[in-house]
């Protein structure tokens, strides 16, 4: 900091970045911490436990056990939730949605859409939708 407790100024008048800001951003990116915190926050808001700290610790333990194949990863959505989501997409009640709708749902859930087993013009059943969402949820936790 400059004299008087102010940050040094760059040529264009904006404050100098904090020492190591770039390294901090790289550290967060490398360890995918923003995504992890987002997922943990989503779990908290979905379940709204009475004891959030204990809930978060248990969720992190489940992630650790899932990585070691000694347990299951935390679920944000169960079968009923996935069925309700599918029902919102299947407005005509045909028991099928398009691949484009499935892809959009995965994106909305913050899940990857690469390597999907269906194309945008495919016709997807509820079971196929559930299977793909669960697979992508597992993949999303496995990186931690």
N, CA and C of each residue as an Amber inpcrd file, in Angstrom:
protein
   432
   0.8290000  -1.1800000   0.0000000   0.0000000   0.0000000   0.0000000
   0.8720000   1.2420000   0.0000000   0.3710000   2.2540000  -0.6140000
   1.0880000   3.5240000  -0.6750000   0.9090000   4.2760000   0.6320000
   1.6280000   5.3450000   0.7610000   1.5180000   6.1730000   1.9530000
   0.0780000   6.6300000   2.1290000  -0.3510000   6.7120000   3.3860000
  -1.7180000   7.1480000   3.6520000  -2.7070000   6.0040000   3.6020000
  -2.2380000   4.7370000   3.4750000  -3.1270000   3.5770000   3.4990000
  -3.8690000   3.3230000   2.2080000  -3.4800000   3.9580000   1.0990000
  -4.1640000   3.7320000  -0.1680000  -3.3500000   2.7870000  -1.0270000
  -4.0740000   2.0440000  -1.8910000  -3.3850000   1.1550000  -2.8180000
  -2.6670000   1.9770000  -3.8760000  -1.4830000   1.4900000  -4.3480000
  -0.8070000   2.1970000  -5.4390000  -1.7010000   2.2270000  -6.6770000
  -1.5740000   3.2780000  -7.4650000  -2.3960000   3.4430000  -8.6540000
  -1.6330000   3.0130000  -9.9000000  -2.3430000   2.4030000 -10.8490000
  -1.7870000   2.1050000 -12.1640000  -1.7920000   3.3960000 -12.9750000
  -1.2640000   3.3000000 -14.1820000  -1.2330000   4.4660000 -15.0660000
  -2.6210000   5.0390000 -15.3140000  -3.6330000   4.1620000 -15.4580000
  -4.9740000   4.6050000 -15.8180000  -5.8120000   4.9490000 -14.5970000
  -5.2070000   5.0060000 -13.4160000  -5.9140000   5.4360000 -12.2370000
  -6.5890000   4.3310000 -11.4400000  -6.5940000   3.0820000 -11.9220000
  -7.2270000   2.0070000 -11.1550000  -6.1990000   1.4030000 -10.2000000
  -6.6510000   0.8780000  -9.0650000  -5.7090000   0.3200000  -8.0940000
  -4.9540000  -0.8750000  -8.6650000  -3.7270000  -1.0740000  -8.2040000
  -2.9380000  -2.2460000  -8.5900000  -3.6360000  -3.4930000  -8.0670000
  -3.5830000  -4.5990000  -8.8010000  -4.1760000  -5.8300000  -8.2740000
  -3.3920000  -6.2770000  -7.0470000  -4.0800000  -6.9720000  -6.1650000
  -3.4120000  -7.4930000  -4.9840000  -2.3100000  -8.4400000  -5.4020000
  -1.2430000  -8.4650000  -4.6200000  -0.1250000  -9.3500000  -4.9000000
  -0.6420000 -10.7850000  -4.9600000  -0.3780000 -11.4700000  -6.0240000
  -0.7640000 -12.8630000  -6.1570000  -2.1910000 -13.0930000  -6.6080000
  -2.9000000 -12.0560000  -7.0390000  -4.2850000 -12.2190000  -7.4720000
  -4.3950000 -13.2440000  -8.5920000  -3.4880000 -13.1760000  -9.5470000
  -3.5060000 -14.1150000 -10.6580000  -3.2920000 -15.5390000 -10.1590000
  -2.3560000 -15.7110000  -9.2200000  -2.0980000 -17.0350000  -8.6560000
  -3.3260000 -17.5460000  -7.8880000  -4.0010000 -16.6590000  -7.1920000
  -5.2080000 -17.0530000  -6.4570000  -6.2970000 -17.5260000  -7.4170000
  -6.4920000 -16.7660000  -8.4930000  -7.4980000 -17.1660000  -9.4810000
  -7.1450000 -18.5160000 -10.1070000  -5.8700000 -18.7110000 -10.3990000
  -5.4280000 -19.9740000 -10.9850000  -5.6340000 -21.1230000 -10.0080000
  -5.3380000 -20.8920000  -8.7460000  -5.5390000 -21.9140000  -7.7130000
  -7.0100000 -22.3230000  -7.6440000  -7.9070000 -21.3410000  -7.6150000
  -9.3420000 -21.6260000  -7.5700000  -9.7810000 -22.4080000  -8.8030000
  -9.3040000 -21.9780000  -9.9760000  -9.6680000 -22.6560000 -11.2230000
  -9.1290000 -24.0750000 -11.2530000  -7.8710000 -24.2280000 -10.8880000
  -7.2150000 -25.5370000 -10.9390000  -7.9300000 -26.5640000 -10.0640000
  -8.3910000 -26.1380000  -8.9130000  -9.0410000 -27.0620000  -7.9810000
 -10.5630000 -27.0520000  -8.0980000 -11.0700000 -26.2930000  -9.0670000
 -12.5130000 -26.2250000  -9.3500000 -13.3200000 -25.8820000  -8.1070000
 -12.7730000 -24.9930000  -7.3090000 -13.4210000 -24.6330000  -6.0480000
 -14.7160000 -23.8400000  -6.2260000 -14.8100000 -22.9080000  -7.1760000
 -16.1070000 -22.2290000  -7.3440000 -17.2360000 -23.2100000  -7.6770000
 -16.9600000 -24.1970000  -8.5310000 -17.9750000 -25.1840000  -8.8830000
 -18.3600000 -26.0230000  -7.6720000 -17.3590000 -26.4300000  -6.8820000
 -17.6280000 -27.2240000  -5.6910000 -18.4910000 -26.4340000  -4.7050000
 -18.1430000 -25.1890000  -4.4770000 -18.9190000 -24.3620000  -3.5550000
 -20.3370000 -24.1450000  -4.0760000 -20.4730000 -23.9910000  -5.3760000
 -21.8070000 -23.8420000  -5.9780000 -22.6460000 -25.0980000  -5.7420000
 -22.0400000 -26.2640000  -5.9440000 -22.7730000 -27.5250000  -5.7360000
 -23.1620000 -27.7100000  -4.2750000 -22.2480000 -27.3830000  -3.3770000
 -22.5470000 -27.5080000  -1.9530000 -23.6600000 -26.5410000  -1.5460000
 -23.6270000 -25.3300000  -2.0820000 -24.6850000 -24.3590000  -1.7830000
 -26.0280000 -24.8510000  -2.3300000 -26.0160000 -25.4460000  -3.5080000
 -27.2550000 -25.9790000  -4.0840000 -27.8070000 -27.0950000  -3.2070000
 -26.9310000 -27.9680000  -2.7020000 -27.3830000 -29.0250000  -1.7850000
 -28.0190000 -28.4230000  -0.5330000 -27.3660000 -27.4160000   0.0240000
 -27.9020000 -26.7600000   1.2210000 -29.2830000 -26.1710000   0.9650000
 -29.4230000 -25.4530000  -0.1310000 -30.6930000 -24.8040000  -0.4200000
 -31.7890000 -25.8070000  -0.7570000 -31.4200000 -26.9070000  -1.3550000
 -32.4090000 -27.9280000  -1.6990000 -32.9050000 -28.6560000  -0.4490000
 -31.9720000 -29.0340000   0.4230000 -32.3280000 -29.8320000   1.6010000
 -32.6650000 -28.9850000   2.8300000 -32.1040000 -27.7900000   2.9210000
 -32.3170000 -26.8760000   4.0470000 -32.2340000 -27.5890000   5.4040000
 -31.0820000 -28.1680000   5.7050000 -30.9580000 -28.9210000   6.9570000
 -30.9550000 -28.0030000   8.1800000 -31.3530000 -28.5610000   9.3060000
 -31.3480000 -27.8140000  10.5690000 -29.9250000 -27.4620000  10.9970000
 -28.9930000 -28.3410000  10.6790000 -27.5970000 -28.1560000  11.0710000
 -26.7370000 -28.1170000   9.8140000 -26.6320000 -26.9580000   9.1760000
 -25.9540000 -26.8660000   7.8780000 -24.4780000 -27.2470000   7.9000000
 -23.7650000 -26.9180000   8.9550000 -22.3290000 -27.2600000   9.0010000
 -22.1310000 -28.7690000   9.0010000 -22.9200000 -29.4520000   9.8190000
 -22.8180000 -30.9110000   9.8600000 -23.2390000 -31.5190000   8.5260000
 -24.2540000 -30.9330000   7.9090000 -24.7140000 -31.3990000   6.6070000
 -23.6050000 -31.2720000   5.5630000 -22.9310000 -30.1100000   5.5520000
 -21.8440000 -29.9000000   4.5940000 -20.6970000 -30.8740000   4.8360000
 -20.3530000 -31.1020000   6.0950000 -19.2850000 -32.0650000   6.4050000
 -19.6660000 -33.4600000   5.9140000 -20.9160000 -33.8410000   6.1490000
 -21.3720000 -35.1570000   5.6880000 -21.3530000 -35.2240000   4.1590000
 -21.7410000 -34.1400000   3.4900000 -21.7290000 -34.1240000   2.0230000
 -20.3050000 -34.2830000   1.5040000 -19.3560000 -33.5820000   2.1200000
 -17.9560000 -33.7040000   1.6970000 -17.4220000 -35.1100000   1.9690000
 -17.8490000 -35.7100000   3.0600000 -17.4520000 -37.1030000   3.3370000
 -18.0260000 -38.0390000   2.2760000 -19.2550000 -37.7660000   1.8250000
 -19.8510000 -38.5840000   0.7640000 -19.0830000 -38.4210000  -0.5420000
 -18.6300000 -37.2090000  -0.8360000 -17.8230000 -36.9760000  -2.0420000
 -16.5340000 -37.7900000  -1.9380000 -15.9060000 -37.7280000  -0.7770000
 -14.6630000 -38.4720000  -0.5620000 -14.8940000 -39.9800000  -0.7000000
 -15.9580000 -40.4820000  -0.0990000 -16.2730000 -41.9120000  -0.1970000
 -16.6170000 -42.2960000  -1.6330000 -17.3300000 -41.4280000  -2.3360000
 -17.6700000 -41.6990000  -3.7330000 -16.4430000 -41.7940000  -4.6090000
 -15.4880000 -40.9320000  -4.3590000 -14.2410000 -40.9690000  -5.1380000
 -13.4910000 -42.2670000  -4.9070000 -13.5880000 -42.8170000  -3.6980000
 -12.9040000 -44.0790000  -3.3740000 -13.7720000 -45.2870000  -3.7130000
 -14.9470000 -45.0460000  -4.2970000 -15.9080000 -46.1020000  -4.6340000
 -16.3410000 -46.8600000  -3.3830000 -16.4310000 -46.1520000  -2.2590000
 -16.8630000 -46.7470000  -0.9980000 -18.2490000 -46.2450000  -0.6000000
 -18.8730000 -45.5030000  -1.4540000 -20.1920000 -44.9510000  -1.1720000
 -20.6920000 -44.1740000  -2.3600000 -21.8120000 -43.5020000  -2.1580000
 -22.4110000 -42.7360000  -3.2410000 -22.1780000 -41.2450000  -3.0450000
 -22.0980000 -40.5310000  -4.1480000 -21.9800000 -39.0840000  -4.1110000
 -23.3070000 -38.4880000  -3.6400000 -23.2830000 -37.2630000  -3.1180000
 -24.5370000 -36.6200000  -2.7200000 -25.4470000 -36.4090000  -3.9260000
 -26.7340000 -36.5450000  -3.7070000 -27.7130000 -36.3300000  -4.7750000
 -28.4360000 -35.0230000  -4.5390000 -28.4410000 -34.1970000  -5.5550000
 -29.2230000 -32.9780000  -5.4800000 -30.6590000 -33.2810000  -5.8840000
 -30.8130000 -34.1830000  -6.8240000 -32.1390000 -34.5420000  -7.3210000
 -32.3600000 -36.0420000  -7.1820000 -33.4980000 -36.4300000  -6.6270000
 -33.8280000 -37.8540000  -6.5490000 -34.7380000 -38.2120000  -7.7290000
 -35.1910000 -39.4560000  -7.7670000 -36.0260000 -39.9080000  -8.8890000
 -37.3020000 -39.0780000  -9.0370000 -37.9040000 -38.7170000  -7.9010000
 -39.1350000 -37.9190000  -7.9670000 -38.8550000 -36.5430000  -8.5640000
 -37.7400000 -35.9390000  -8.1660000 -37.3740000 -34.6270000  -8.7170000
 -37.1430000 -34.7150000 -10.2190000 -36.4270000 -35.7640000 -10.6340000
 -36.1510000 -35.9310000 -12.0690000 -37.4420000 -36.1970000 -12.8450000
 -38.3550000 -36.9470000 -12.2470000 -39.6460000 -37.1900000 -12.8830000
 -40.4470000 -35.9040000 -13.0390000 -40.4030000 -35.0600000 -12.0120000
 -41.1100000 -33.7750000 -12.0790000 -40.4990000 -32.8710000 -13.1440000
 -39.1690000 -32.8430000 -13.2110000 -38.4940000 -32.0450000 -14.2270000
 -38.8600000 -32.5350000 -15.6260000 -38.8290000 -33.8440000 -15.8110000
 -39.2010000 -34.4250000 -17.1020000 -40.6350000 -34.0290000 -17.4610000
 -41.5330000 -34.0900000 -16.4740000 -42.9330000 -33.7310000 -16.6990000
 -43.0970000 -32.2860000 -17.1410000 -42.2550000 -31.3960000 -16.6020000
 -42.3050000 -29.9970000 -17.0270000 -41.8790000 -29.8390000 -18.4830000
 -40.9610000 -30.6870000 -18.9110000 -40.4800000 -30.6260000 -20.2880000
 -41.4440000 -31.3080000 -21.2550000 -42.1130000 -32.3440000 -20.7860000
 -43.0500000 -33.1200000 -21.6140000 -44.4490000 -32.5180000 -21.4740000
 -44.6220000 -31.3210000 -22.0290000 -45.8640000 -30.5700000 -21.8320000
 -47.0950000 -31.2650000 -22.4200000 -46.9120000 -32.0880000 -23.4360000
 -48.0490000 -32.7790000 -24.0510000 -48.3100000 -34.1490000 -23.4180000
 -47.4620000 -34.5470000 -22.4730000 -47.6560000 -35.8210000 -21.7910000
 -47.4410000 -37.0320000 -22.6740000 -46.5320000 -36.9460000 -23.6300000
 -46.2780000 -38.0410000 -24.5730000 -45.3200000 -39.0920000 -24.0150000
 -44.6790000 -38.8020000 -22.8970000 -43.7130000 -39.7470000 -22.3440000
 -42.3550000 -39.6440000 -23.0110000 -42.1510000 -38.5890000 -23.7760000
 -40.8860000 -38.3730000 -24.4870000 -40.5930000 -36.8870000 -24.5640000
 -39.2950000 -36.5720000 -24.5650000 -38.8550000 -35.1970000 -24.8120000
 -37.7990000 -35.2480000 -25.9070000 -37.4930000 -34.1080000 -26.4650000
 -36.4640000 -34.0820000 -27.5140000 -35.0790000 -34.0630000 -26.8760000
 -34.1110000 -34.4590000 -27.6680000 -32.7240000 -34.3930000 -27.2170000
 -32.3070000 -32.9770000 -26.8780000 -32.8250000 -32.0090000 -27.6440000
 -32.5090000 -30.6030000 -27.3760000 -33.0410000 -30.1900000 -26.0070000
 -34.2350000 -30.6670000 -25.6450000 -34.7860000 -30.3680000 -24.3200000
 -33.9330000 -31.0170000 -23.2240000 -33.5100000 -32.2470000 -23.4610000
 -32.6530000 -32.9350000 -22.4960000 -31.3360000 -32.2110000 -22.3040000
 -30.7370000 -31.7790000 -23.3980000 -29.4740000 -31.0380000 -23.3380000
 -29.6690000 -29.7270000 -22.5700000 -30.7560000 -29.0090000 -22.8470000
 -31.0290000 -27.7490000 -22.1540000 -31.2340000 -27.9810000 -20.6570000
 -31.9030000 -29.0720000 -20.3020000 -32.1170000 -29.3880000 -18.8830000
 -30.7900000 -29.6570000 -18.1870000 -29.9050000 -30.4020000 -18.8390000
 -28.5900000 -30.6730000 -18.2580000 -27.8100000 -29.3760000 -18.0550000
 -27.8480000 -28.4990000 -19.0300000 -27.1570000 -27.2120000 -18.9070000
 -27.7340000 -26.4020000 -17.7510000 -29.0560000 -26.3900000 -17.6370000
 -29.7150000 -25.6560000 -16.5550000 -29.2940000 -26.1930000 -15.1950000
 -29.0820000 -27.4890000 -15.1080000 -28.6510000 -28.1120000 -13.8530000
 -27.1540000 -27.9320000 -13.6020000 -26.4680000 -27.2970000 -14.5440000
 -25.0320000 -27.0790000 -14.3820000 -24.2100000 -28.3160000 -14.6920000
 -24.7650000 -29.2100000 -15.4780000 -24.0820000 -30.4620000 -15.8220000
 -23.5320000 -30.3770000 -17.2350000 -22.4930000 -31.1480000 -17.4840000
 -21.8720000 -31.1740000 -18.7930000 -22.7850000 -31.7870000 -19.8340000
 -22.6350000 -31.3390000 -21.0600000 -23.4510000 -31.8770000 -22.1550000
 -22.6000000 -32.5330000 -23.2330000 -21.2980000 -32.6270000 -22.9920000
 -20.4480000 -33.3040000 -23.9620000 -20.6320000 -34.8120000 -23.7980000
 -20.4120000 -35.5350000 -24.8480000 -20.5090000 -36.9960000 -24.8590000
 -21.8980000 -37.5260000 -24.5040000 -22.9430000 -36.7890000 -24.8650000
 -24.2940000 -37.2990000 -24.6180000 -24.5690000 -38.4540000 -25.5690000
 -25.3850000 -39.3830000 -25.1220000 -25.7090000 -40.5440000 -25.9540000
 -26.7970000 -40.2420000 -26.9640000 -27.3230000 -39.0420000 -26.9380000
 -28.4030000 -38.6900000 -27.8580000 -28.1200000 -37.3430000 -28.5070000
 -28.6490000 -37.1810000 -29.6920000 -28.5290000 -35.9130000 -30.4060000
 -29.7250000 -35.0200000 -30.1150000 -29.6710000 -33.7920000 -30.5840000
 -30.7460000 -32.8380000 -30.3200000 -32.0830000 -33.2600000 -30.9230000
 -32.0440000 -34.0430000 -31.9990000 -33.2920000 -34.4570000 -32.6490000
 -33.8010000 -35.8100000 -32.1430000 -33.1370000 -36.4020000 -31.1650000
 -33.5480000 -37.6970000 -30.6210000 -34.8170000 -37.5490000 -29.7940000
 -35.4580000 -38.6680000 -29.5450000 -36.6390000 -38.7310000 -28.7010000
 -36.2460000 -39.5170000 -27.4470000 -36.3720000 -38.9000000 -26.2650000
 -35.8540000 -39.4740000 -25.0260000 -36.9960000 -39.8060000 -24.0690000
 -36.9520000 -41.0060000 -23.5060000 -37.9450000 -41.4040000 -22.5110000
 -37.5060000 -40.9280000 -21.1170000 -38.4060000 -41.0410000 -20.1710000
 -38.1090000 -40.6650000 -18.7870000 -36.9290000 -41.4600000 -18.2500000
 -36.9180000 -42.7620000 -18.4880000 -35.8180000 -43.6050000 -17.9870000
 -34.4780000 -43.1940000 -18.5950000 -34.4770000 -42.9130000 -19.8950000
 -33.2360000 -42.4650000 -20.5490000 -32.7770000 -41.1190000 -19.9890000
 -33.7280000 -40.2340000 -19.7340000 -33.4110000 -38.9270000 -19.1750000
 -32.8010000 -39.0780000 -17.7790000 -33.4430000 -39.8760000 -16.9330000
 -32.9340000 -40.0940000 -15.5760000 -31.5310000 -40.6840000 -15.6060000
 -31.3350000 -41.6630000 -16.4700000 -30.0310000 -42.3250000 -16.5620000
 -28.9350000 -41.3250000 -16.9680000 -29.2400000 -40.4840000 -17.9330000
 -28.2400000 -39.5230000 -18.4120000 -27.9520000 -38.4630000 -17.3480000
 -28.9840000 -37.9570000 -16.6740000 -28.7750000 -36.9510000 -15.6380000
 -27.9500000 -37.5370000 -14.4970000 -28.2860000 -38.7410000 -14.0590000
 -27.5390000 -39.3720000 -12.9590000 -26.0750000 -39.6030000 -13.3450000
 -25.8690000 -40.0250000 -14.5790000 -24.4940000 -40.2410000 -15.0630000
 -23.7140000 -38.9300000 -15.0290000 -24.3300000 -37.8670000 -15.5100000
 -23.6510000 -36.5590000 -15.5410000 -23.4470000 -36.0120000 -14.1200000
 -24.3670000 -36.2830000 -13.1920000 -24.1790000 -35.8510000 -11.8080000
 -22.9820000 -36.5650000 -11.1860000 -22.8760000 -37.8570000 -11.4560000
 -21.7280000 -38.6160000 -10.9430000 -20.4110000 -38.0670000 -11.5000000
 -20.3970000 -37.7990000 -12.7900000 -19.2010000 -37.2380000 -13.4170000
 -18.8410000 -35.8950000 -12.8080000 -19.8480000 -35.0940000 -12.4910000
 -19.5680000 -33.7570000 -11.9520000 -18.9530000 -33.8260000 -10.5550000
 -19.3540000 -34.7950000  -9.7420000 -18.7730000 -34.9380000  -8.3980000
 -17.3980000 -35.5970000  -8.4630000 -17.2060000 -36.4770000  -9.4110000
 -15.9730000 -37.2750000  -9.4600000 -14.7200000 -36.4390000  -9.6660000
 -14.8310000 -35.2210000 -10.1540000 -13.6530000 -34.3890000 -10.3880000
 -13.0900000 -33.8050000  -9.0930000 -13.8270000 -33.9030000  -8.0000000
 -13.3500000 -33.3580000  -6.7400000 -12.6820000 -34.4530000  -5.9630000
